[in-house]
Amino acid sequence: MPCFTMADLSGLWERGRKLCCPWGAPSTTSISCSLADVMSEQLAKELQLEEENAAFPEVVAAAEGPFITGENIDTSSDLMLAQMLQMEFDREYDAQLRREEKKINGDSKVSISFENYRKVHPYDSDSSEDEVDWQDTRHDPYRADKPTTTPRRGFIGKGKDITTKHDEVVCGRKNTARMENFAPEFQVGDGIGMDLKLSNQVFNALKQHAYSEERRSARLHEKKEHSTAEKAVDPKTRLLLYKMVNSGMLETITGCISTGKESVVFHAYGGNATEDKVIPPECAIKVFKTTLNEFKNRDKYIKDDYRFKDRFSKLNPRKIIRMWAEKEMHNLTRMQNAGIPCPQVVILKKHVLVMSFIGQDQVPAPKLKDVTLSSEDMKKAYYQILNMMQQLYRECNLVHADLSEYNMLWHDGKVWLIDVSQSVEPTHPHGLEFLFRDCRNVSQFFQKGGVAEALNERELFNAVSGLNITADNEVDFQAEIEALEKMNEDHVQNHGKKLSTFSGDGDPPIYDE
Ligand code: ADP
Ligand code: MG
């Protein structure tokens, strides 16, 4: 197997750099530090420069090696780069091999294969793009029908049409068909189409080989799964996570806690504190998904949030997703300042938010919906939430907007609020409607949970907002809420300003003048 020399490395690097930089090579600068330093700086720079929609650079896309670990921090960067370059080298070598194979074989029906000379094992070359979940392949419609088996009695048919299990032709065809049961990656060719008849001996040898390859593949995948915690993130995100580990901020990313429609949450052990940052011993990493579909229906939360309004219209969708992460960070910080139990922000990098972990020893605190509380704790939780909702509204100037038993964790004998990326200020055009929905969720949960003191949603809404909406049925109540929101919007239209807040006790809202 050819190993790369330093000249190969810089040649490959140069090529990789050209690949990722659509504007060609920048003017050369003198290299005064180590190759690894230059390369990681270059990597970072390239990523910064690269336009969001441009294809992910090949050299980085290859970074599927075991890099999310805190071991060997000093050398892991070099190791990863070396692996990336070796992979690139191997891929190019294989591509060349394929070209030669094609040239030699041409249209000939009998072809020779260079398979054994390939550097990248076919099972290894699974880029995340073309990887197919194995479960899908179980129902592959293109698969040959299951071969019919000879019954136990050893023959089928009647009279002169009887065939025994020893019938060579039938047996051979059956063996060929049975190859379809090998692992999907194991290429068996069109044996059925060619009416290939495999002897038992050949079939057994192939089967043996297929199984050992399958096991090898499983081992490889296992290793990869563990090393990258989860394949739920794209290479760019992995690089971000890698940098967090490599910088020592995180020690290890241990695994995935949750995969939602909009985000993936990982658990990590915190690393070394920096001058200005204490890293919690355990962290949660929320990666906002960069696939956009799920975020489309969330536009309403952010589009009208004046804090983000000016920026929203100018941004591309990827950047909007970063804004969700940013919003969560700002909202958590406000809550933290008000003393509301919630995760503490550690760092925000693009669409990746690192915060303190609510839970212990990698086990996240249970959601309120999953925990069985004593009636005393249930009552305690209710009053705590009422209090937190008021604080959130009055001190943080926020409405959670997705408050329910799914986004409240029970930890250390109290309720912790999470998932605040969609939280808005009360003066958001739909802020009060969101608050009403939150109140409905909370009321219903605690009323069903047997808390006799729990206010109904209308009472809770008034208690939180300090407003005094008197309607005694839900329809009228909501109509009044919408009227208030409209009044606020009209005020914005006429005065270019929002109402600072909605004051309570039946007074009209206070205008910020
Ligand atoms: P989503 O938008 O996917 O609902 P959440 O912020 O609610 O995102 O996180 C999803 C899940 O991840 C939560 O239900 C919780 O179990 C877990 N989780 C999120 N943040 C933390 C944290 N800081 N500590 C512990 N677990 C967390
Ligand atoms: Mg949630």
mmCIF file of C-alpha atoms and ligand atoms in Angstrom, residues 257-258 260 262-263 265 284 286 343 355-358 364 367 406-407 409 418-419, ligand 1:
data_model
loop_
_atom_site.group_PDB
_atom_site.id
_atom_site.type_symbol
_atom_site.label_atom_id
_atom_site.label_comp_id
_atom_site.label_asym_id
_atom_site.label_seq_id
_atom_site.Cartn_x
_atom_site.Cartn_y
_atom_site.Cartn_z
ATOM 1 C CA ILE A 257 -29.793 12.108 23.727
ATOM 2 C CA SER A 258 -32.511 13.082 21.337
ATOM 3 C CA GLY A 260 -36.061 15.689 16.979
ATOM 4 C CA GLU A 262 -35.526 20.336 14.270
ATOM 5 C CA SER A 263 -32.551 19.423 16.353
ATOM 6 C CA VAL A 265 -29.046 16.810 21.125
ATOM 7 C CA ALA A 284 -25.744 19.095 26.225
ATOM 8 C CA LYS A 286 -27.998 21.070 20.632
ATOM 9 C CA PRO A 343 -29.553 25.101 31.035
ATOM 10 C CA MET A 355 -25.160 24.275 27.313
ATOM 11 C CA SER A 356 -25.055 22.643 30.698
ATOM 12 C CA PHE A 357 -26.587 19.208 30.933
ATOM 13 C CA ILE A 358 -29.699 18.762 33.057
ATOM 14 C CA PRO A 364 -30.922 13.288 31.027
ATOM 15 C CA LYS A 367 -39.497 15.175 30.982
ATOM 16 C CA TYR A 406 -42.437 17.830 26.887
ATOM 17 C CA ASN A 407 -40.189 20.822 27.455
ATOM 18 C CA LEU A 409 -37.512 18.459 32.937
ATOM 19 C CA ILE A 418 -35.719 23.918 28.135
ATOM 20 C CA ASP A 419 -36.235 24.400 24.400
HETATM 21 P P1 ADP B 1 -36.459 19.867 20.350
HETATM 22 O O1 ADP B 1 -36.648 21.157 19.639
HETATM 23 O O2 ADP B 1 -35.938 18.780 19.496
HETATM 24 O O3 ADP B 1 -37.676 19.473 21.152
HETATM 25 P P2 ADP B 1 -35.199 20.232 22.937
HETATM 26 O O4 ADP B 1 -34.404 21.423 23.324
HETATM 27 O O5 ADP B 1 -36.541 20.077 23.556
HETATM 28 O O6 ADP B 1 -35.272 20.165 21.358
HETATM 29 O O7 ADP B 1 -34.323 18.958 23.255
HETATM 30 C C1 ADP B 1 -34.752 17.656 22.944
HETATM 31 C C2 ADP B 1 -34.523 16.739 24.111
HETATM 32 O O8 ADP B 1 -33.143 16.719 24.444
HETATM 33 C C3 ADP B 1 -35.223 17.178 25.371
HETATM 34 O O9 ADP B 1 -36.521 16.666 25.449
HETATM 35 C C4 ADP B 1 -34.351 16.630 26.469
HETATM 36 O O10 ADP B 1 -34.672 15.292 26.717
HETATM 37 C C5 ADP B 1 -32.970 16.682 25.847
HETATM 38 N N1 ADP B 1 -32.266 17.892 26.261
HETATM 39 C C6 ADP B 1 -32.208 19.085 25.607
HETATM 40 N N2 ADP B 1 -31.460 19.954 26.275
HETATM 41 C C7 ADP B 1 -31.002 19.317 27.363
HETATM 42 C C8 ADP B 1 -30.163 19.677 28.462
HETATM 43 N N3 ADP B 1 -29.619 20.886 28.555
HETATM 44 N N4 ADP B 1 -29.914 18.760 29.405
HETATM 45 C C9 ADP B 1 -30.445 17.523 29.320
HETATM 46 N N5 ADP B 1 -31.233 17.123 28.322
HETATM 47 C C10 ADP B 1 -31.516 17.996 27.364
#
